[in-house]
mmCIF file of C-alpha atoms and ligand atoms in Angstrom:
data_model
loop_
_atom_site.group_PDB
_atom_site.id
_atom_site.type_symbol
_atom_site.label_atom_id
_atom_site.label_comp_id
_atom_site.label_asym_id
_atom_site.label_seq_id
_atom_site.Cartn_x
_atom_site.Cartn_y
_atom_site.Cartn_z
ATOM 1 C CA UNK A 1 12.642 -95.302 49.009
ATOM 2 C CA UNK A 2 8.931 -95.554 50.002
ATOM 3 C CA UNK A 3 6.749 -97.158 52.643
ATOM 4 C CA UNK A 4 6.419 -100.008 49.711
ATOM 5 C CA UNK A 5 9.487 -102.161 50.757
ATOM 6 C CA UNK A 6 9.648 -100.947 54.274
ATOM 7 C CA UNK A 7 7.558 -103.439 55.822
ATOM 8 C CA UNK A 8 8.304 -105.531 58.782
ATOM 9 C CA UNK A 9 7.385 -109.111 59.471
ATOM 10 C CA UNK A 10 4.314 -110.127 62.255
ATOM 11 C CA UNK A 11 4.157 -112.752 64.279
ATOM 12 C CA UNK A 12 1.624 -115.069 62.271
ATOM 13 C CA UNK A 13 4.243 -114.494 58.886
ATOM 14 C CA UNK A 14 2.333 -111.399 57.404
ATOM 15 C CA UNK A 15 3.686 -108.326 56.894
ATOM 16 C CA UNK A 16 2.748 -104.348 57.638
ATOM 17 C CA UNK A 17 4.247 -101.553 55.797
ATOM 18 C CA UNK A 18 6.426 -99.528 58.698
ATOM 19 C CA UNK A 19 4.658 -96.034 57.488
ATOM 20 C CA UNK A 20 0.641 -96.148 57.957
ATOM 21 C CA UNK A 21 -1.397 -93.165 57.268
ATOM 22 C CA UNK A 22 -3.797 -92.216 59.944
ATOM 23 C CA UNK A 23 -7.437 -91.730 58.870
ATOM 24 C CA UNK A 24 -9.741 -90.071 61.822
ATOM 25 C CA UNK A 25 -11.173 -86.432 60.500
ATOM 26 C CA UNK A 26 -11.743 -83.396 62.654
ATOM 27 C CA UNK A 27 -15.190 -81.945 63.062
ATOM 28 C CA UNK A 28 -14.419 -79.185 61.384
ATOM 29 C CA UNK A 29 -12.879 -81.160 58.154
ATOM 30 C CA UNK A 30 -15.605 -82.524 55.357
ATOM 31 C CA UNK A 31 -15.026 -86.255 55.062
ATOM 32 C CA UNK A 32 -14.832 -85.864 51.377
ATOM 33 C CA UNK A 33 -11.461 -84.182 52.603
ATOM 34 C CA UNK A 34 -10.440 -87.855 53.249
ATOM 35 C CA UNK A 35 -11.039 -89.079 50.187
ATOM 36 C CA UNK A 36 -8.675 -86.768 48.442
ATOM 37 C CA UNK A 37 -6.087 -86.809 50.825
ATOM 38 C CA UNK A 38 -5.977 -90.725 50.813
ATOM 39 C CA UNK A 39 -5.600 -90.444 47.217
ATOM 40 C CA UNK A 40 -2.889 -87.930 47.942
ATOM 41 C CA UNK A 41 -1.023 -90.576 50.208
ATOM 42 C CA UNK A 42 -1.436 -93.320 47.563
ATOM 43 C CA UNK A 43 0.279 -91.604 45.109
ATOM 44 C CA UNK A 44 2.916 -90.726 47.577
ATOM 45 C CA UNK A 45 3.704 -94.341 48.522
ATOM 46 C CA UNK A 46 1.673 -94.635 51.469
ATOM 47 C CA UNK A 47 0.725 -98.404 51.552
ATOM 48 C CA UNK A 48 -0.858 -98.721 55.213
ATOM 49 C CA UNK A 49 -4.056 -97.704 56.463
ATOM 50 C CA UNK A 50 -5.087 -96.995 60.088
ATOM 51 C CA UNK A 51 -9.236 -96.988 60.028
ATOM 52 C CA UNK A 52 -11.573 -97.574 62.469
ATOM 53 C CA UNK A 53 -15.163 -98.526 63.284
ATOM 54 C CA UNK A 54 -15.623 -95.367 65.514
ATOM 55 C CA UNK A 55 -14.093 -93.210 63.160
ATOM 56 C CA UNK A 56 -17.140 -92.886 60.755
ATOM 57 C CA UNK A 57 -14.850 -92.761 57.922
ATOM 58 C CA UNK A 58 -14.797 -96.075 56.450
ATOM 59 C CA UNK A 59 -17.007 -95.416 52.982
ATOM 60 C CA UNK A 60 -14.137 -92.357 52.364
ATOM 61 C CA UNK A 61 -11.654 -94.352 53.031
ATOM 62 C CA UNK A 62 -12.320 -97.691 51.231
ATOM 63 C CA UNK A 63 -13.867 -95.395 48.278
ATOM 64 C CA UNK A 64 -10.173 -93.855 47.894
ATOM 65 C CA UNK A 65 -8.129 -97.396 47.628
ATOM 66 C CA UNK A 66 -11.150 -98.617 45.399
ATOM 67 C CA UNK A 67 -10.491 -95.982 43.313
ATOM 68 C CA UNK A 68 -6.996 -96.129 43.064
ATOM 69 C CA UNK A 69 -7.253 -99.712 42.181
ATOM 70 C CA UNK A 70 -9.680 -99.338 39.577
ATOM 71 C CA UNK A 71 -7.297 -96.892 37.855
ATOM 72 C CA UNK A 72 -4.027 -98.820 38.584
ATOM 73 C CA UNK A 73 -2.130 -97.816 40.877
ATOM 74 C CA UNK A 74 -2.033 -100.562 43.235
ATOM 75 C CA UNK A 75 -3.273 -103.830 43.602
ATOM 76 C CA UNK A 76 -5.475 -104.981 46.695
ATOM 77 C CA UNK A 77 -2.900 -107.092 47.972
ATOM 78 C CA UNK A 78 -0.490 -103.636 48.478
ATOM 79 C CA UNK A 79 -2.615 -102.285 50.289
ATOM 80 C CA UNK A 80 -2.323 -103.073 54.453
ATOM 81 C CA UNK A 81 -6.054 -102.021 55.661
ATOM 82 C CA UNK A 82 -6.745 -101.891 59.599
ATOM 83 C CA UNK A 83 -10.031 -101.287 61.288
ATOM 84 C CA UNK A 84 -11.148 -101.539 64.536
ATOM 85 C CA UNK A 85 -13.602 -103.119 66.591
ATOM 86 C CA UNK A 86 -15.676 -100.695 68.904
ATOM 87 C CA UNK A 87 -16.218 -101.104 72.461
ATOM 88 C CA UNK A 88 -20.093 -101.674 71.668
ATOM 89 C CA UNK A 89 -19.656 -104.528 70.292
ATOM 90 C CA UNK A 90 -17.345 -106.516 72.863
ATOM 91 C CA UNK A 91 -19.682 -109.359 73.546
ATOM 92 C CA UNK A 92 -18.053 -112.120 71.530
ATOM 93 C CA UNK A 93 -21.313 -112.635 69.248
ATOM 94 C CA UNK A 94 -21.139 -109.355 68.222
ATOM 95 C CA UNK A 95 -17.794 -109.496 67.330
ATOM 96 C CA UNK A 96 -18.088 -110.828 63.674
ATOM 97 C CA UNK A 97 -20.868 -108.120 62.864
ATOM 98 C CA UNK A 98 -18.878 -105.004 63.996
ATOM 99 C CA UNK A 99 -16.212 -106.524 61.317
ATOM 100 C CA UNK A 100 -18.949 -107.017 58.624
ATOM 101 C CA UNK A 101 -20.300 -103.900 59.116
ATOM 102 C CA UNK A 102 -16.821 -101.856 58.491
ATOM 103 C CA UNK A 103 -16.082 -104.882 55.220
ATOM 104 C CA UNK A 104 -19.517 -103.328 54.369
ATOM 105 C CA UNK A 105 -18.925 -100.081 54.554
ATOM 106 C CA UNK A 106 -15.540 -99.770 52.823
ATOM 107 C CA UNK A 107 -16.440 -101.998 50.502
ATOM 108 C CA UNK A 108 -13.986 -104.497 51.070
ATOM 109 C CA UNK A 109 -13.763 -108.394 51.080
ATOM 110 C CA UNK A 110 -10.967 -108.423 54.108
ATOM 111 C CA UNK A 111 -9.285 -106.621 56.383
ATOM 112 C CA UNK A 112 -5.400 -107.124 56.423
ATOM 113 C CA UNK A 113 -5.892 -106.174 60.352
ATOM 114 C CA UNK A 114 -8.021 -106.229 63.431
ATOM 115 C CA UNK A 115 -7.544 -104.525 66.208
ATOM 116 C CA UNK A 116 -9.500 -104.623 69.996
ATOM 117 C CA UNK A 117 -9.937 -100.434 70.127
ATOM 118 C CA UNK A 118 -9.665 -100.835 73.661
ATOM 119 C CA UNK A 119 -9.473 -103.675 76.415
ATOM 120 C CA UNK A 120 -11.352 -106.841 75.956
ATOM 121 C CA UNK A 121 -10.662 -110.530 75.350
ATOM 122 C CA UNK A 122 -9.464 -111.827 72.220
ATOM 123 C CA UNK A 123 -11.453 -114.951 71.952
ATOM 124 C CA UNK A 124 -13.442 -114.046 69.482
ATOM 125 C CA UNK A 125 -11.272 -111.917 67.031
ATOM 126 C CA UNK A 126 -9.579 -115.463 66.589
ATOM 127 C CA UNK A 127 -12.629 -115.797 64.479
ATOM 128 C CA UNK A 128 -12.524 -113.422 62.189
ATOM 129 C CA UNK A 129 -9.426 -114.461 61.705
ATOM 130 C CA UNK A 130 -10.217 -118.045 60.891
ATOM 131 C CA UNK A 131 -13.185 -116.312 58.514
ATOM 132 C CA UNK A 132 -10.768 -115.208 56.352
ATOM 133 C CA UNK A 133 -12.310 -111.484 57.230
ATOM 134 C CA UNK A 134 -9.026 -110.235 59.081
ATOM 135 C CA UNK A 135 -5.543 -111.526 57.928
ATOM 136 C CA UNK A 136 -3.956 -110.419 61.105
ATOM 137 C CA UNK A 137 -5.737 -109.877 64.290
ATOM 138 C CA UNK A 138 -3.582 -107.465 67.650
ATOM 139 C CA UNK A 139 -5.104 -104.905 70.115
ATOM 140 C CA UNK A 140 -5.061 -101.719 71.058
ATOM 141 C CA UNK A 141 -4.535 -99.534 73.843
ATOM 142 C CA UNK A 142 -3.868 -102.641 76.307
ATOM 143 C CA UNK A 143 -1.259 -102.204 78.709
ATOM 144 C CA UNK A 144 1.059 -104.794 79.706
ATOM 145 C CA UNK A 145 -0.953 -106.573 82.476
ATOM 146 C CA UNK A 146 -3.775 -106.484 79.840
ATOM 147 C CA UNK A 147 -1.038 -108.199 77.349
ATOM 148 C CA UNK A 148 0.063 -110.529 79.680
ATOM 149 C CA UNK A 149 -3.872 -111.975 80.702
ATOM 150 C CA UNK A 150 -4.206 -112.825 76.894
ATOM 151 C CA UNK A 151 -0.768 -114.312 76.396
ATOM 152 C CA UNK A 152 -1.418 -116.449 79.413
ATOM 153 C CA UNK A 153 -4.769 -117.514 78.231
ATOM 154 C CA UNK A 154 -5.281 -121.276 78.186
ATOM 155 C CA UNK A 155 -6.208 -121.933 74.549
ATOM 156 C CA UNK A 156 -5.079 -119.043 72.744
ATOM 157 C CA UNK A 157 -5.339 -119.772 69.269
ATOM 158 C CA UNK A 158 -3.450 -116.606 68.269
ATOM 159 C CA UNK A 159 -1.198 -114.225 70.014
ATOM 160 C CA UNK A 160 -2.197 -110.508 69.057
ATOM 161 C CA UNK A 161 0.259 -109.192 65.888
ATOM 162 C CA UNK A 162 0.565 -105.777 67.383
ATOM 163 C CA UNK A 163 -0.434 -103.355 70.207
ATOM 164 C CA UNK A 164 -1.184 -99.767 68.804
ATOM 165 C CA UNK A 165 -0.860 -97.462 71.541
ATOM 166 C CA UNK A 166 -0.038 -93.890 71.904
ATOM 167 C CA UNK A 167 3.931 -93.225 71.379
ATOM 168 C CA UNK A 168 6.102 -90.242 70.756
ATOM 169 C CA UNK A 169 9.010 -88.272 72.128
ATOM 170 C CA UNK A 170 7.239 -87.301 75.235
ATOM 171 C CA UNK A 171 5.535 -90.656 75.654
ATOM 172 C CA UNK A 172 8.495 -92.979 74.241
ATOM 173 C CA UNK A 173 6.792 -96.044 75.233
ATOM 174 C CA UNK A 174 10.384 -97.919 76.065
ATOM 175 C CA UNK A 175 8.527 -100.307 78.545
ATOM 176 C CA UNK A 176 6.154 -101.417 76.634
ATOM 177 C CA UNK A 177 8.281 -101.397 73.406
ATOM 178 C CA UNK A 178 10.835 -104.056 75.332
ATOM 179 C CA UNK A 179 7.702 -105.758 76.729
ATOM 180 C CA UNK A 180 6.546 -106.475 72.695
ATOM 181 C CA UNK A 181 9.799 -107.174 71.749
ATOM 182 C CA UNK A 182 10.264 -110.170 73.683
ATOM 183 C CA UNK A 183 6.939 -111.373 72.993
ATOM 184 C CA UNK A 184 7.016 -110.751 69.354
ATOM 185 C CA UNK A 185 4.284 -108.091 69.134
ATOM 186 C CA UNK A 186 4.916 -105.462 66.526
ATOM 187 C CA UNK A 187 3.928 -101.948 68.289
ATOM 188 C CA UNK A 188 2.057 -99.403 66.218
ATOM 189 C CA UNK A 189 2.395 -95.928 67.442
ATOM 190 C CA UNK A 190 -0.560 -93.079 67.465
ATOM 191 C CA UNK A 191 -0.344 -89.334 67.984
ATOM 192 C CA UNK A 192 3.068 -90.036 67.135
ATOM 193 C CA UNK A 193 3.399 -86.229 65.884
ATOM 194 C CA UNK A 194 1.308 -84.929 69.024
ATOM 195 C CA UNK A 195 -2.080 -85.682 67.498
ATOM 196 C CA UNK A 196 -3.610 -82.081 66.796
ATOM 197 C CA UNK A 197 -5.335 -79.171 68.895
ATOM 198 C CA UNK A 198 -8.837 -80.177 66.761
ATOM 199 C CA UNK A 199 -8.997 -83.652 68.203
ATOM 200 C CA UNK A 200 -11.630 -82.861 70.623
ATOM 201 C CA UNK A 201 -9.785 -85.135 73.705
ATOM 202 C CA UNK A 202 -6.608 -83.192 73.411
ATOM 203 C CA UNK A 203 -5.862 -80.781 76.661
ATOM 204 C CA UNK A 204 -5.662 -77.662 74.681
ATOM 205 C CA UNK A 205 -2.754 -76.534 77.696
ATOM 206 C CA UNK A 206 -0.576 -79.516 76.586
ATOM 207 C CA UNK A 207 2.927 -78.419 75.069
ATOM 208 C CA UNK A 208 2.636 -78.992 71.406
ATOM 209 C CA UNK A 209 4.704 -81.530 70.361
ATOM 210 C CA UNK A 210 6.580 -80.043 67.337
ATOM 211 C CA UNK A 211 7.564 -76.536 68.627
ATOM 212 C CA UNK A 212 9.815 -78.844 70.896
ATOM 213 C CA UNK A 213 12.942 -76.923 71.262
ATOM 214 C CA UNK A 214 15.588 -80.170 71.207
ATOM 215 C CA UNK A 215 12.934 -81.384 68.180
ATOM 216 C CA UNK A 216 13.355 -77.880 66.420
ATOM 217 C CA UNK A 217 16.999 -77.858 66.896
ATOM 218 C CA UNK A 218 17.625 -81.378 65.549
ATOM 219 C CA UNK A 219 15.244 -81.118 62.758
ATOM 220 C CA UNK A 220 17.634 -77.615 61.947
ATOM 221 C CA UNK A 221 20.711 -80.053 61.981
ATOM 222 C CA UNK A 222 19.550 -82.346 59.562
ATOM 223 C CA UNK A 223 17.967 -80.122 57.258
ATOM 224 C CA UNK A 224 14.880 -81.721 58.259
ATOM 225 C CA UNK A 225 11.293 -80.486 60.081
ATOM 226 C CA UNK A 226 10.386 -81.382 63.542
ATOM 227 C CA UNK A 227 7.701 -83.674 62.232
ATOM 228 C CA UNK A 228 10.517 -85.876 59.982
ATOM 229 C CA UNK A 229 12.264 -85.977 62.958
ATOM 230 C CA UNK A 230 9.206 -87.169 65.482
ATOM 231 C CA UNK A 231 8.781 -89.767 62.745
ATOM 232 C CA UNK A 232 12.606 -91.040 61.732
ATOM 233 C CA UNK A 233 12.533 -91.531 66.032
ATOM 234 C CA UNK A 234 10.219 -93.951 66.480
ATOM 235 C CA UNK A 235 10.557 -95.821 63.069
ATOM 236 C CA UNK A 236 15.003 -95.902 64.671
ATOM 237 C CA UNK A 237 13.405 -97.960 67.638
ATOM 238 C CA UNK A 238 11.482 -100.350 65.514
ATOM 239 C CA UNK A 239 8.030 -99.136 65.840
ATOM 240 C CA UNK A 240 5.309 -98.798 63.116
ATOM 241 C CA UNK A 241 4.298 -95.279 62.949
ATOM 242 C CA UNK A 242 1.107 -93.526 61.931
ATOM 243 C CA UNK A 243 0.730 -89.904 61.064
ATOM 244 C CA UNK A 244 -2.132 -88.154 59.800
ATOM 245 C CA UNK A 245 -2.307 -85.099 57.131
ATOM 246 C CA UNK A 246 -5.189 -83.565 54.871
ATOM 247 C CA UNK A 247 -2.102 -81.227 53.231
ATOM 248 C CA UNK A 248 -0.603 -82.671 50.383
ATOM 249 C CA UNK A 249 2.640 -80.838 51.002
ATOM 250 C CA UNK A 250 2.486 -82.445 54.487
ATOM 251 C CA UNK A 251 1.621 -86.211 53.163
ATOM 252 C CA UNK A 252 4.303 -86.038 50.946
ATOM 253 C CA UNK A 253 6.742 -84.396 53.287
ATOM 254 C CA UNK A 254 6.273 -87.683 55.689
ATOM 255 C CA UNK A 255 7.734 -90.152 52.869
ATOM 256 C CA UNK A 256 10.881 -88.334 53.354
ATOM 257 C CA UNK A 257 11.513 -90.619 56.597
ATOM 258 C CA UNK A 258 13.016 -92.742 54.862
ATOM 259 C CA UNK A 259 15.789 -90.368 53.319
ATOM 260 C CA UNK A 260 17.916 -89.671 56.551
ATOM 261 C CA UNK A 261 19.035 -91.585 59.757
ATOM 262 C CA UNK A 262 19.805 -89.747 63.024
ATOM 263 C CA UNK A 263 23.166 -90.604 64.842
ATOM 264 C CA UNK A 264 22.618 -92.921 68.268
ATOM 265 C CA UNK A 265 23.567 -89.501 70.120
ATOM 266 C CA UNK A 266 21.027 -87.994 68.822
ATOM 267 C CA UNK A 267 18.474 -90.887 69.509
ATOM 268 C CA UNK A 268 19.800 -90.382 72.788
ATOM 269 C CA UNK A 269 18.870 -86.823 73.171
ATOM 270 C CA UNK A 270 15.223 -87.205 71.946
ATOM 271 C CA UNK A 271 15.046 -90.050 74.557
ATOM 272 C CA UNK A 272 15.714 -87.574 77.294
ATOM 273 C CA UNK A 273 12.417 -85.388 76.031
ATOM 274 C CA UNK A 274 10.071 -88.061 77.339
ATOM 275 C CA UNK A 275 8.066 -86.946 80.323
ATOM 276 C CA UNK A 276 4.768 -89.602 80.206
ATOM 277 C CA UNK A 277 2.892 -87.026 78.764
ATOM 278 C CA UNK A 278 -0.347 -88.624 77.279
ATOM 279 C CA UNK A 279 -2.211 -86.401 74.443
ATOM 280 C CA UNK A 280 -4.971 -89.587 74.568
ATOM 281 C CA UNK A 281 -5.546 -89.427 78.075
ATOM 282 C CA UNK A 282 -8.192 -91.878 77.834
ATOM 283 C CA UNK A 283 -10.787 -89.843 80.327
ATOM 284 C CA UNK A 284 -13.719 -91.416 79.338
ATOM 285 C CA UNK A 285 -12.526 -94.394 80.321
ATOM 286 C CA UNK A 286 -12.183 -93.123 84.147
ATOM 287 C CA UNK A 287 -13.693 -95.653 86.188
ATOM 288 C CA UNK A 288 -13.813 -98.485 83.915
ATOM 289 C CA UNK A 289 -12.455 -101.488 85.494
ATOM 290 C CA UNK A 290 -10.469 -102.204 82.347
ATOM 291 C CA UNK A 291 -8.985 -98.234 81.751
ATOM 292 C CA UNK A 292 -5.789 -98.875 80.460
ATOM 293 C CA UNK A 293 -3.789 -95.979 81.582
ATOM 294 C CA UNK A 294 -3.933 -96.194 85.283
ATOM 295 C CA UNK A 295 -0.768 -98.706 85.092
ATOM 296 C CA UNK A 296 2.751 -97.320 85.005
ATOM 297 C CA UNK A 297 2.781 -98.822 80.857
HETATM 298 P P1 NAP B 1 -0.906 -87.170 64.569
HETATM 299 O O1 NAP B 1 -0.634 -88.001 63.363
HETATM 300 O O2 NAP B 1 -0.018 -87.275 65.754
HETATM 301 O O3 NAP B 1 -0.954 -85.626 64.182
HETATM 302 C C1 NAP B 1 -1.816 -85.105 63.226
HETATM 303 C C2 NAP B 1 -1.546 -83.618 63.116
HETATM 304 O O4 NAP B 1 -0.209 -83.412 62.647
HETATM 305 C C3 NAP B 1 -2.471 -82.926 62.160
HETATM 306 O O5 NAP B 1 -2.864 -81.707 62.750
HETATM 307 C C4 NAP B 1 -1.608 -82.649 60.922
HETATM 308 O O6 NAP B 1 -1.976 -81.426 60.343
HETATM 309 C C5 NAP B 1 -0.229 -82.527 61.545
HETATM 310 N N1 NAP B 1 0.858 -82.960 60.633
HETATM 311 C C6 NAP B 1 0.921 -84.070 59.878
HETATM 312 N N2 NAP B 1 2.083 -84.139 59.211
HETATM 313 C C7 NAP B 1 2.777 -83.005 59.550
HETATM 314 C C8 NAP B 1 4.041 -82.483 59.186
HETATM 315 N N3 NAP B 1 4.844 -83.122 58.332
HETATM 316 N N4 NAP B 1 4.424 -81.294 59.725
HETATM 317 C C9 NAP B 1 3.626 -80.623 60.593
HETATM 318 N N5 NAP B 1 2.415 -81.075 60.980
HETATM 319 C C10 NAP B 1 1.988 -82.256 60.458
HETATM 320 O O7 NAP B 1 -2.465 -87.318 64.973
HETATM 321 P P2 NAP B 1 -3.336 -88.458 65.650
HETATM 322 O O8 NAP B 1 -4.483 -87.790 66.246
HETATM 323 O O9 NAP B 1 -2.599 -89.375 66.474
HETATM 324 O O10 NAP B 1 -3.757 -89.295 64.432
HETATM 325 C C11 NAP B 1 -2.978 -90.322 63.821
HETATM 326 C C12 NAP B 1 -3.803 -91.562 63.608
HETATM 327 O O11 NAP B 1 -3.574 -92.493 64.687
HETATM 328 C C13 NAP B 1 -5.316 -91.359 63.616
HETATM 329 O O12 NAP B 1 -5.781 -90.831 62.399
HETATM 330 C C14 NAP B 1 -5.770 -92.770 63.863
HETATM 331 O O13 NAP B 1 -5.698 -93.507 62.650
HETATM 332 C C15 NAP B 1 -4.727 -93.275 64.877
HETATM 333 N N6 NAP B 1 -5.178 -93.157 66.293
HETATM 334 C C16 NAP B 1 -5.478 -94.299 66.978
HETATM 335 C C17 NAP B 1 -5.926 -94.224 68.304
HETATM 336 C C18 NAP B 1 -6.264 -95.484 69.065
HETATM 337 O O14 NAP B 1 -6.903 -95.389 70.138
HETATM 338 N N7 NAP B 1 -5.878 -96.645 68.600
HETATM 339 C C19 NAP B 1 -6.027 -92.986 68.948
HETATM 340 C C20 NAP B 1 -5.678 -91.826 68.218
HETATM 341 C C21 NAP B 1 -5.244 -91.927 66.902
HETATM 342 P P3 NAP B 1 -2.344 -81.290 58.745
HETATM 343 O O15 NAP B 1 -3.492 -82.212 58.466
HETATM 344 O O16 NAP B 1 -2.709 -79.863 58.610
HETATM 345 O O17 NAP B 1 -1.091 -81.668 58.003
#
């Protein structure tokens, strides 16, 4: 089975494929790397999307799913594309343009999603929305006193769809993953495989993710790799997950997700691994009146 018919519903009646393929490149990676490997994840099943204004990657990326609809393989409408809006551009008249600008660049008449990158109001995303430019508008990176201002926000048109924010064994998220839950926000989780020792904002000293002993041993139980296992753990609890691969072995290897279950022990063991360890640990942020990660979630 394939991302294509695991989808789950949002709040405003659309709905995202469970499986998204993450799209930022490493310095040391050609972008044109992106292009073929979004090709690669296409023809895998991938179905989901996870771009970004600040990413510098939307020509590659929009170039790939044009291509792969000019030759057939999908349709627009199968494809779930998300892009973000860029801190730069948080005064609500610039809003509209950041969208354009990424539309522009990937060559594309709508986004299926719109996400805040990081902390600001919503107002004018509600916009977009009503432009017919995003399907879906949610946020990013907010933490629940951040959620809970725009919830409470006399005149909210629309609540957010989702909150993407960093989640994996170590950083389970099960706060903020009740907190969404009973308000209907879908939660997309990043880094969900421990991001990688190129991103430039990882702490190089950080444990890597999957050379996790418990992870290693599990994966070893159920014939599986530490990675399938990160993965099957999160999508268990309900989230949306993102991972990110240029390898085709590696891009294929994370449809198998969907191919095994783990036993509620064993969800219960990889809960015990969290420790609050953030790979994102949002340091250029430090300061900011708005800095997310200063809250306990
Ligand atoms: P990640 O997906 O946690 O990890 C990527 C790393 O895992 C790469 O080094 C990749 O190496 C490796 N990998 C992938 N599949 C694997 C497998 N089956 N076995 C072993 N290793 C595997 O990385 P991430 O940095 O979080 O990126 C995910 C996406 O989340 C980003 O591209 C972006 O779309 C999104 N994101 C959003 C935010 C935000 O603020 N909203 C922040 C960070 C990331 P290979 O390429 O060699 O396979």
């Amino acid at each position: 089975m394939s991302s294509v018919s695991q989808r789950v519903a949002l709040n405003d009646g659309h709905f995202i494929p469970v499986l998204g393929f993450g799209t930022t490149v490493p310095q040391k990676v050609p972008k044109s790397e992106l292009i073929k490997a979004t090709k690669i994840a296409i023809d895998a099943g991938f179905r989901h999307f996870d771009s970004a204004y600040l990413y510098e990657i939307e020509e590659e990326v929009g170039q790939a799913i044009r291509s792969k609809i000019a030759d057939g393989t999908v349709k627009r409408e199968d494809i779930f594309y998300t892009s973000k809006l860029w801190s730069t551009f948080h005064r609500p008249e610039l809003v509209r343009s950041c969208l354009e600008m990424s539309l522009k660049k990937a060559q594309l008449d709508y986004v299926d999603l719109y996400i805040i990158h990081f902390p600001m109001p919503l107002q004018a995303m509600e916009k977009c929305k009503d432009a017919g430019l995003a399907k879906s508008i949610g946020v990013s990176n907010f933490n629940r006193r951040q959620l809970e201002m725009i919830l409470n926000k006399p005149g909210l048109k629309y609540k957010p769809v989702c909150n993407q924010v960093e989640c994996h064994v170590y950083l389970n998220q099960s706060k903020m993953l009740d907190y969404c839950k009973s308000k209907d926000i879908a939660l997309v989780a990043y880094c969900t495989l421990g991001s990688s020792r190129d991103a430039v904002w990882v702490d190089q000293k950080s444990p890597v993710l999957l050379d996790d002993p418990v992870l290693c041993a599990m994966a070893k139980k159920y014939k599986q790799t530490p990675a399938l296992v990160a993965l099957r753990y999160l999508l268990q609890r309900g989230i949306v997950v993102l991972a990110r691969s240029f390898n085709e072995k590696r891009i294929k290897e994370n449809m198998q997700v969907f191919e095994f279950q783990l036993t509620s022990e064993d969800m219960k063991v990889l809960d015990g691994l969290n420790r609050n360890l953030r790979y994102n640990s949002g340091d250029f942020f430090n300061g900011h009146p708005n800095h997310p990660f200063t809250d306990e979630y």
